[in-house]
Structure formats: structure tokens, C-alpha cells
PDB file of C-alpha atoms in Angstrom:
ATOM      1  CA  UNK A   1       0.000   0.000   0.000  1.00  0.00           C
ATOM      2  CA  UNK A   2       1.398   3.347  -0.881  1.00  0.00           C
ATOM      3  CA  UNK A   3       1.751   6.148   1.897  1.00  0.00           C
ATOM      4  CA  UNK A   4      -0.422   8.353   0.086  1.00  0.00           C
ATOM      5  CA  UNK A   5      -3.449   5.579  -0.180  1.00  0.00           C
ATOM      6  CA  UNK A   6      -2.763   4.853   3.162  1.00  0.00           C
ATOM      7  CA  UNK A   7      -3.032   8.288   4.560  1.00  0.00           C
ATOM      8  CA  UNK A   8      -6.298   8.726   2.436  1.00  0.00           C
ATOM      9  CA  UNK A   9      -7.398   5.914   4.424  1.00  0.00           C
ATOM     10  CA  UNK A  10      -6.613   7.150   7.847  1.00  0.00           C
ATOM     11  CA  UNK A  11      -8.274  10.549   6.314  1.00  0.00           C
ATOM     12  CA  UNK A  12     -11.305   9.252   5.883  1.00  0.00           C
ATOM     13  CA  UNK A  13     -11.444   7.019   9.183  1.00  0.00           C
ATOM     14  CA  UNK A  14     -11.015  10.062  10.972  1.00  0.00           C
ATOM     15  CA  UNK A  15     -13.574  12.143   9.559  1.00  0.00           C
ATOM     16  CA  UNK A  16     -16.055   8.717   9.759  1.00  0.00           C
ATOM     17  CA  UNK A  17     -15.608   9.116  13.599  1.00  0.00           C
ATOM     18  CA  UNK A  18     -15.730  12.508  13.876  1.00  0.00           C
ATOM     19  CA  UNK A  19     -19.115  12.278  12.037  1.00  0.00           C
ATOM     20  CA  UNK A  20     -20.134   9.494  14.592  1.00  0.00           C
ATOM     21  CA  UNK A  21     -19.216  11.832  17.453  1.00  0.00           C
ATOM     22  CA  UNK A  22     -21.419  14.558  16.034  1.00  0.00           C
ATOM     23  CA  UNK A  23     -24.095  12.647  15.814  1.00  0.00           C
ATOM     24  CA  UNK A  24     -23.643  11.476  19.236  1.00  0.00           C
ATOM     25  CA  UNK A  25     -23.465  15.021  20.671  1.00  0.00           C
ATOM     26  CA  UNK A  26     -26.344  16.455  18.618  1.00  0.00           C
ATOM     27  CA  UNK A  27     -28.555  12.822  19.652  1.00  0.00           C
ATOM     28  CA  UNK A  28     -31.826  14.022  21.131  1.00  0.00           C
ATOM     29  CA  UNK A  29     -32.075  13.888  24.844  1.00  0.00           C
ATOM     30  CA  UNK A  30     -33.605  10.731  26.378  1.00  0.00           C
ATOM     31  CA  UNK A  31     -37.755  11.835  26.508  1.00  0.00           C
ATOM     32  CA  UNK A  32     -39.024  12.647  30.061  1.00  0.00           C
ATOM     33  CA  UNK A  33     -42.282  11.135  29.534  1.00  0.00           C
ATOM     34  CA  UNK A  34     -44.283   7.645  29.777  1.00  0.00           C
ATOM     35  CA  UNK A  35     -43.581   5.140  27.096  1.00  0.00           C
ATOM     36  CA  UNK A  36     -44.675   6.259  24.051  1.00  0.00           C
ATOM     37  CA  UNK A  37     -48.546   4.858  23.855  1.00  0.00           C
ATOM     38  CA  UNK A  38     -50.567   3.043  20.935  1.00  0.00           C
ATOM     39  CA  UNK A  39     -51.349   5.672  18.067  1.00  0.00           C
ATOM     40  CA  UNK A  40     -54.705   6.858  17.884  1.00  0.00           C
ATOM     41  CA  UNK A  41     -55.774   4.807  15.212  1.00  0.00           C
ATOM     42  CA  UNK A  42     -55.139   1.763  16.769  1.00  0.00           C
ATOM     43  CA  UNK A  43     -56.741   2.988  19.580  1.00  0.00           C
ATOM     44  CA  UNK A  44     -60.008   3.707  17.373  1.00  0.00           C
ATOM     45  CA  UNK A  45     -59.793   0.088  16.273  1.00  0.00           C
ATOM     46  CA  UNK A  46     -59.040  -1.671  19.618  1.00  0.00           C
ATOM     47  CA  UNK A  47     -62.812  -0.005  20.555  1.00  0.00           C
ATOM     48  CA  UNK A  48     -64.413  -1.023  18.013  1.00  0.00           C
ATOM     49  CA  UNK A  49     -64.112  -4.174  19.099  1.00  0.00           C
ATOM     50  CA  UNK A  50     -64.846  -3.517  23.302  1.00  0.00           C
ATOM     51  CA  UNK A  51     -68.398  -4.180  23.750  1.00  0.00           C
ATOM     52  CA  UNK A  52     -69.479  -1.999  26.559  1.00  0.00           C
ATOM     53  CA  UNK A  53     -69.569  -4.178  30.298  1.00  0.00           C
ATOM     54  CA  UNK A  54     -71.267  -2.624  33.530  1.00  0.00           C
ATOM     55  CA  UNK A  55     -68.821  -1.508  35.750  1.00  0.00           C
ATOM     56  CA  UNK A  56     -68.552  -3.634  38.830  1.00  0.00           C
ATOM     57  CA  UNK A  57     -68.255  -2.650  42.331  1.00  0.00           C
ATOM     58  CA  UNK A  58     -65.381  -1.691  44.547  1.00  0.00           C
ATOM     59  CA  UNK A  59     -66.669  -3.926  47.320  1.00  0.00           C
ATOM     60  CA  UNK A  60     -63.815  -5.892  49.187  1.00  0.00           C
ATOM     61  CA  UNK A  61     -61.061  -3.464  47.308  1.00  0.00           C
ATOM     62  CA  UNK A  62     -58.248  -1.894  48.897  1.00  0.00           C
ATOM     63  CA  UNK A  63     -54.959  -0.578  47.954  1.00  0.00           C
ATOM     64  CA  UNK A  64     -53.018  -2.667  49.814  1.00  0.00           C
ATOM     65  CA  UNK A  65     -53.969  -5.406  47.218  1.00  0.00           C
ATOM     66  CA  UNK A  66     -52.030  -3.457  44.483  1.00  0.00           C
ATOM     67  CA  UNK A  67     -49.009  -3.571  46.096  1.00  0.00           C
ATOM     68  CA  UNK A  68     -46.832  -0.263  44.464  1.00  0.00           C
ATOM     69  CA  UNK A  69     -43.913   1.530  44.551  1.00  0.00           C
ATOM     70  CA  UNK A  70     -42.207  -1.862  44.987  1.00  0.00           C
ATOM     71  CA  UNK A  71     -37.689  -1.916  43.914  1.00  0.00           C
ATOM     72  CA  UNK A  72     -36.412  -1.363  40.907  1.00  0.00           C
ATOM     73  CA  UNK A  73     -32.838  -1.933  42.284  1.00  0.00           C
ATOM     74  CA  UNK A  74     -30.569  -0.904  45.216  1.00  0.00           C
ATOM     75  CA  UNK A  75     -32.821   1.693  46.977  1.00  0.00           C
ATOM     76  CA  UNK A  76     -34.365   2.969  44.380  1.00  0.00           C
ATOM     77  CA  UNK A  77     -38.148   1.996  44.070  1.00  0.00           C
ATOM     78  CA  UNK A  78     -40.894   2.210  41.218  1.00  0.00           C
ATOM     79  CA  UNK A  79     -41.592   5.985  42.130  1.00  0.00           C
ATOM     80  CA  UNK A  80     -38.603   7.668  42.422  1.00  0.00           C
ATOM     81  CA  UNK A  81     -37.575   5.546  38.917  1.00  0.00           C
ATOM     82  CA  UNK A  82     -41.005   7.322  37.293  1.00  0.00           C
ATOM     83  CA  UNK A  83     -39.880  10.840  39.214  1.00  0.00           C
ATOM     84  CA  UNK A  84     -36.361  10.392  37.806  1.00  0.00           C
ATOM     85  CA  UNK A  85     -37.400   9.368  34.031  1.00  0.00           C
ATOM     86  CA  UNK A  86     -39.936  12.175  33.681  1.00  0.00           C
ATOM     87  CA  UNK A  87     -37.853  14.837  35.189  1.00  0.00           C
ATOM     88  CA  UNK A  88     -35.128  17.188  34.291  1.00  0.00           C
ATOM     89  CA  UNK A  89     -31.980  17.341  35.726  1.00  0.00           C
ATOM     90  CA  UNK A  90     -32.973  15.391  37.930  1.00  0.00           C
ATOM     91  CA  UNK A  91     -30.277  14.511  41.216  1.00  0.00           C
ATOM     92  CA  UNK A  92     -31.199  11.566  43.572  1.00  0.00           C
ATOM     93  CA  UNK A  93     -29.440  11.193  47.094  1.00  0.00           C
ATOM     94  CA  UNK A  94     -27.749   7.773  48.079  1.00  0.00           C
ATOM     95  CA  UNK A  95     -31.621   6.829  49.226  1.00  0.00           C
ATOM     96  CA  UNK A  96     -32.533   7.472  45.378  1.00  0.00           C
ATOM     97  CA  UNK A  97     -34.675  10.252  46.402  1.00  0.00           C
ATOM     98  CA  UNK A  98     -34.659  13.046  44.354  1.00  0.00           C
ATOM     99  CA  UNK A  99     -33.089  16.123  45.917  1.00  0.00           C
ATOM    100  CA  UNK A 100     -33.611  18.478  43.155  1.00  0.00           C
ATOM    101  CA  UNK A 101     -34.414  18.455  39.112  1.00  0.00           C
ATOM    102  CA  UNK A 102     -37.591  20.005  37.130  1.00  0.00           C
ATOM    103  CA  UNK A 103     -40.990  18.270  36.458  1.00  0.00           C
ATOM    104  CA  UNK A 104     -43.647  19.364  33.731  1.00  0.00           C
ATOM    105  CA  UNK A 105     -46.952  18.315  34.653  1.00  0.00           C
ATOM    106  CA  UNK A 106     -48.245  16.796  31.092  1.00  0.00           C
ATOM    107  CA  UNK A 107     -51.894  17.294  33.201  1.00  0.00           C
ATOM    108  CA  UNK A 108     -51.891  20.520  33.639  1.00  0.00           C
ATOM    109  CA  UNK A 109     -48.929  22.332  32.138  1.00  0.00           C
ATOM    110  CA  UNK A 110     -47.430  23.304  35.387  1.00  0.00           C
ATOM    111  CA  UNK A 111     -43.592  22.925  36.190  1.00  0.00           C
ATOM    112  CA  UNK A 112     -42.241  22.043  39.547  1.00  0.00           C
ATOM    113  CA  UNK A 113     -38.876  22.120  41.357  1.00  0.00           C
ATOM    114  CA  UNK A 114     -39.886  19.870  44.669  1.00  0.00           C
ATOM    115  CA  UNK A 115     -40.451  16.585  44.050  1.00  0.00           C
ATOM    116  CA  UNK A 116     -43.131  16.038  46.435  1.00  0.00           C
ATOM    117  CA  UNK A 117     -45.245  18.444  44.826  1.00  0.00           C
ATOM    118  CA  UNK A 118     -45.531  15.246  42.407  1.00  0.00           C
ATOM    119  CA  UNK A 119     -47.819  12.469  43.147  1.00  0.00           C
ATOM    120  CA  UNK A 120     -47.346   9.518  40.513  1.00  0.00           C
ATOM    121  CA  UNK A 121     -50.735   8.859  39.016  1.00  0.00           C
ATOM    122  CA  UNK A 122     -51.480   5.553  37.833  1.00  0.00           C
ATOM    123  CA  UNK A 123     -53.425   6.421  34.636  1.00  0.00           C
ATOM    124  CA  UNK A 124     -55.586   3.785  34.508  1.00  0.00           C
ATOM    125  CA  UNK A 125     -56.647   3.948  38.799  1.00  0.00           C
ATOM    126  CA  UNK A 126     -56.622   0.884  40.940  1.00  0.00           C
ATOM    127  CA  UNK A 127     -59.814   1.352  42.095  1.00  0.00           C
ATOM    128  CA  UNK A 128     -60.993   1.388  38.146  1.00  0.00           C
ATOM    129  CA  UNK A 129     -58.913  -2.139  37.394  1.00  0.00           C
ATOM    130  CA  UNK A 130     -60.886  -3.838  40.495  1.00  0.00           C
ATOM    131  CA  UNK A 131     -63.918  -2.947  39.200  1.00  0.00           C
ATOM    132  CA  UNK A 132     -63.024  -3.666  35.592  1.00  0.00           C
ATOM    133  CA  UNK A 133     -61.454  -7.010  36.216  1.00  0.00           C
ATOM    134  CA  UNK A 134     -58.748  -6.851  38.555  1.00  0.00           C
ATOM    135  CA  UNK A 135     -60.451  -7.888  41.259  1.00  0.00           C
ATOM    136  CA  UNK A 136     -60.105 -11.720  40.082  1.00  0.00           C
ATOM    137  CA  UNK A 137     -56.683 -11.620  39.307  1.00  0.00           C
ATOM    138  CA  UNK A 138     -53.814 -12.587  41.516  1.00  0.00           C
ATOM    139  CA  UNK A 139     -51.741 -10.253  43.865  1.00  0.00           C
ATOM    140  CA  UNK A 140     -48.604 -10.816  42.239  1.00  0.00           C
ATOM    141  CA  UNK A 141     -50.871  -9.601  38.714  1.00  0.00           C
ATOM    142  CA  UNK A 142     -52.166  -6.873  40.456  1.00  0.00           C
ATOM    143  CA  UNK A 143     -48.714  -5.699  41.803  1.00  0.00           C
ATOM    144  CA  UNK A 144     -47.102  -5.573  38.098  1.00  0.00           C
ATOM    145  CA  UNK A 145     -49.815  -3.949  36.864  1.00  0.00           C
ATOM    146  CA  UNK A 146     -49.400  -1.377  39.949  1.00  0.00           C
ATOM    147  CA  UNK A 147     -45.865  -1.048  39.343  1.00  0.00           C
ATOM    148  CA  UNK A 148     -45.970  -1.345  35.253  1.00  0.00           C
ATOM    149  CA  UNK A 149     -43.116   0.944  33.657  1.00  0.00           C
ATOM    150  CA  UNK A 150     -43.330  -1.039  30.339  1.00  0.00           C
ATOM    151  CA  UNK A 151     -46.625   0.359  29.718  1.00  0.00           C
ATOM    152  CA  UNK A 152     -47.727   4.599  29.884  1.00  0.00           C
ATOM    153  CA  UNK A 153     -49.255   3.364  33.116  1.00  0.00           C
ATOM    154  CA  UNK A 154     -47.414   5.886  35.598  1.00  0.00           C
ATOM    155  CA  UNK A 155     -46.913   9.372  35.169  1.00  0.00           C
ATOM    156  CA  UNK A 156     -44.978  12.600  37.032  1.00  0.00           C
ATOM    157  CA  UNK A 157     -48.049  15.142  37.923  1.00  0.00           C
ATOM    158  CA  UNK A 158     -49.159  17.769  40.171  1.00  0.00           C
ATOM    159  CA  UNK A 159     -50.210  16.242  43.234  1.00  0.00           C
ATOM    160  CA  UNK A 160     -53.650  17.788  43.687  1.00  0.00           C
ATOM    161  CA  UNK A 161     -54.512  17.494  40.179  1.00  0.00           C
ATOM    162  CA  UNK A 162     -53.703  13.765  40.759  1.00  0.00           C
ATOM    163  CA  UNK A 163     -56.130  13.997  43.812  1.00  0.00           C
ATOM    164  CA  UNK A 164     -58.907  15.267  41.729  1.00  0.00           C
ATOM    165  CA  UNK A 165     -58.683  12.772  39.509  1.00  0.00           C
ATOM    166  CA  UNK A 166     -59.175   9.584  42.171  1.00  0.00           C
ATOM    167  CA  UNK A 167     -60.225   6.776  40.375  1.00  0.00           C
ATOM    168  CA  UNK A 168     -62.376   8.425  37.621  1.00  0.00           C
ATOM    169  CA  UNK A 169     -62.042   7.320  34.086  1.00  0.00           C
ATOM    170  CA  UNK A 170     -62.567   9.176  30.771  1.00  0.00           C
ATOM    171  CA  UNK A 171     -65.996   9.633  30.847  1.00  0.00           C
ATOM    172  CA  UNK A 172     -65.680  11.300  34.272  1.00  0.00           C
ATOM    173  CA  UNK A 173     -62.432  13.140  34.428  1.00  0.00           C
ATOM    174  CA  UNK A 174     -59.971  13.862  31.788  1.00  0.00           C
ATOM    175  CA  UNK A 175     -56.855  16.084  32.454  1.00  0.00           C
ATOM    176  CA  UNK A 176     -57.442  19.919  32.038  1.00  0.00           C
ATOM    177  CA  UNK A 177     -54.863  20.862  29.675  1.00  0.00           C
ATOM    178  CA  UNK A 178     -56.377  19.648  26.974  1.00  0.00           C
ATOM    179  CA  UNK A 179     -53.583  19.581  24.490  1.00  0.00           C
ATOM    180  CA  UNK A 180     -52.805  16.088  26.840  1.00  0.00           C
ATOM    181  CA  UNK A 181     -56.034  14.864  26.246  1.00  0.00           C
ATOM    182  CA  UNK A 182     -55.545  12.509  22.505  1.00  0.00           C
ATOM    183  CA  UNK A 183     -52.286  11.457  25.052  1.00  0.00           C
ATOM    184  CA  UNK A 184     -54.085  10.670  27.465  1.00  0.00           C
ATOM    185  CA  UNK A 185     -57.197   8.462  25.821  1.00  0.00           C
ATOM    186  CA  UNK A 186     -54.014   6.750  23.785  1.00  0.00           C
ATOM    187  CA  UNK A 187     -52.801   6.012  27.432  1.00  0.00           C
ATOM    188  CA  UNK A 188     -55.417   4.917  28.892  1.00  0.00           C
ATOM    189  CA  UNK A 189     -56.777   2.475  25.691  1.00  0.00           C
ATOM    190  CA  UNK A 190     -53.438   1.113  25.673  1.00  0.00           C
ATOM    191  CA  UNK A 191     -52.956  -0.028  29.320  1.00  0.00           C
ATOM    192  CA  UNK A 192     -56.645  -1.108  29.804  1.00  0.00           C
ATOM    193  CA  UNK A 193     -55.914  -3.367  26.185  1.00  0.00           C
ATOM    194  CA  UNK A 194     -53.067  -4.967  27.047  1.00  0.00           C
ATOM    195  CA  UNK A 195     -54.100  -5.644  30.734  1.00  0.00           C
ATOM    196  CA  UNK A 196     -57.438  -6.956  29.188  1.00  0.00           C
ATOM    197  CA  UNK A 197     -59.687  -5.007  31.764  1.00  0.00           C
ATOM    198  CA  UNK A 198     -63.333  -3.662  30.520  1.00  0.00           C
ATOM    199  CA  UNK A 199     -65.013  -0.422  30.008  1.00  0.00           C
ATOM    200  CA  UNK A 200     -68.037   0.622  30.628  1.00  0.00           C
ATOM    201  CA  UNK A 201     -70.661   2.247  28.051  1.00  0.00           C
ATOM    202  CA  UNK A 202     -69.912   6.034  29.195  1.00  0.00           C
ATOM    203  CA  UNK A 203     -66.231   5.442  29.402  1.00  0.00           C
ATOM    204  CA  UNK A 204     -66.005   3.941  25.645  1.00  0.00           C
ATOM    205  CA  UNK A 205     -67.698   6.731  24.905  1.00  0.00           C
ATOM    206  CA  UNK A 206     -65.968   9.618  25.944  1.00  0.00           C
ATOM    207  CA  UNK A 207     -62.990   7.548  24.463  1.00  0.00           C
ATOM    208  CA  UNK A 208     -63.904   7.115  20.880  1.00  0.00           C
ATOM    209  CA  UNK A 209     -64.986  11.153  21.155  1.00  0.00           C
ATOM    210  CA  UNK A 210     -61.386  11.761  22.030  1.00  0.00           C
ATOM    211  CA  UNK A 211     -60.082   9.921  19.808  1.00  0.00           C
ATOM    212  CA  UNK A 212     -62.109  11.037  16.771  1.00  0.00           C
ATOM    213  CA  UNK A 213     -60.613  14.349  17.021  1.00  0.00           C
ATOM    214  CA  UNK A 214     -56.639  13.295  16.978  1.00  0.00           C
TER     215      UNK A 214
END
């Protein structure tokens, strides 16, 4: 190989990294959000095959039968894992709490600098998977699905807005910005399909409104 070929070579291995690195720097930021749900469209054809069931009762339910906010690893548990991927900058202490960061409330468009001004809403409420099914499953079922980061099951938000909520779905309660709300439906469809848990008539409804207009 001649020294000229073989610096052209080198040349061009050089600027091939240097490219890589680039691309590297400029890569987008990891999102601080929920996993990215179903698209709308799917959602619109997962309900057109629900049919509507009555909603059952919330007799013999309890919280403690979802157990939540179970470990992730070391010290660090299923919230402050959901506080540190939807956050900002955010810094945890050797307990894995988080000390300081930013939070954007998808809910209602406020941003917050104290983590416990966050409550971590389960989108789909426990008290809405007893009565849609839940209530037959197994503890250990009901724990993953209380703990489920695979799905856009948990969420960052302002604590009281997460309050007002409770355990209403769609048809009830819906988040107030309402920019969130195609999100939101998309969020909710997709947990409630894949966890095979029912909807009621005025819940479907709401949904399919929703989701008409994304």
C-alpha cells in the first residue's frame, strides 16, 4: 500500500468518527415522559371491538392489594424511577430520592422544582382495574400492573390534580390541559388493552370522542 493511499485511508477514518461523534453530541435527549402509547388509530380500532360491560363494584377493594412503589434496584423503588425518568436534571441522594431536578406536569402544564409536589398517578386507577377485572386476578398480577413501567401506566403530575382525579375514568375526568387529552385516551386504551380489563358504556364513549378528534 502506498503512503499516500494509506493516509487517504486514515483521512477518511477520521472524519467517519468525527461524524459518529457529532451525531452522538447532537442525539436528542432521552424523553421525560411515559412510554410512548398506541397511536390513535389503533386505539379507534381496539374499541371497536370492546363491547361496553357494567362496571362492577369496589366492594372488598383496597390498595393494599395493588401492592406499588415496589424496587427497581438498590434503593431505588418504582416511584422515584417514574420521578427520575420524567424529570429534568434530575439529582437523587444515596436513598434514590430526588433532591432536586424540574418536572412538567403533562396534566396541567405546570412545572415544579420539589419533588413532592408530584404524586405519581397511575393512569388507569386501581380502584378502576378492580372494578373492571382486577379484582379476580392474583396479587402478584395486580402488583405488576401497579408497578408497570413497560406500559404509559405511571406518570410525574401535580399532586392535587392527581387527587382530583381519584379513580375516575374518561368519561368522568380527563386532564385539564387539553392539548394532553388525545395522550391521554391513547394512554389509557393502551394499558386497559393490554391488561385486558373492561369499560363501561360512558367510558367507551368519551374515548372514541377523544379519539375522533386526533
Amino acid at each position: 500500500m502506498s503512503n499516500v493511499y494509506a493516509r487517504r485511508i486514515g483521512v477518511l477514518a477520521s472524519t467517519a468518527a468525527l461524524a459518529a461523534l457529532t451525531s452522538l453530541v447532537n442525539a436528542p435527549a432521552a424523553q421525560a415522559a411515559p412510554p410512548t402509547p398506541i397511536s390513535a388509530s389503533a386505539a379507534r380500532a381496539y374499541l371497536a371491538t370492546v363491547t361496553p360491560k357494567t362496571e362492577g363494584s369496589t366492594s372488598g377493594y383496597s390498595r393494599d392489594l395493588f401492592p406499588h412503589w415496589s424496587t427497581v434496584s438498590g434503593s431505588c423503588n418504582t416511584r422515584e424511577t417514574v420521578l427520575k425518568r420524567d424529570g429534568v436534571n434530575v439529582v437523587q441522594d444515596s436513598s434514590c430520592a430526588a433532591v432536586s431536578g424540574s418536572w412538567y406536569s403533562e396534566y396541567d402544564g405546570a412545572t415544579w422544582t420539589v419533588a413532592s409536589d408530584l404524586d405519581i398517578d397511575h393512569v388507569v386507577p386501581l380502584a378502576e382495574a378492580w372494578r373492571s377485572g382486577a379484582n379476580s386476578w392474583t396479587t402478584s398480577k395486580r402488583q405488576q400492573f401497579a408497578n408497570d413501567r413497560t406500559r404509559p401506566q405511571l406518570i410525574a403530575v401535580t399532586d392535587n390534580v392527581n387527587q382530583a382525579k381519584g379513580d375516575l375514568d374518561p368519561g368522568k375526568w380527563l386532564p385539564p390541559r387539553t392539548a394532553y387529552r388525545c395522550t391521554y385516551a391513547r394512554m389509557w386504551v393502551d394499558v386497559k388493552q393490554y391488561w385486558g380489563l373492561s369499560m363501561d358504556s360512558g367510558e367507551k364513549t368519551a374515548l372514541v370522542n377523544i379519539l375522533n378528534g386526533c
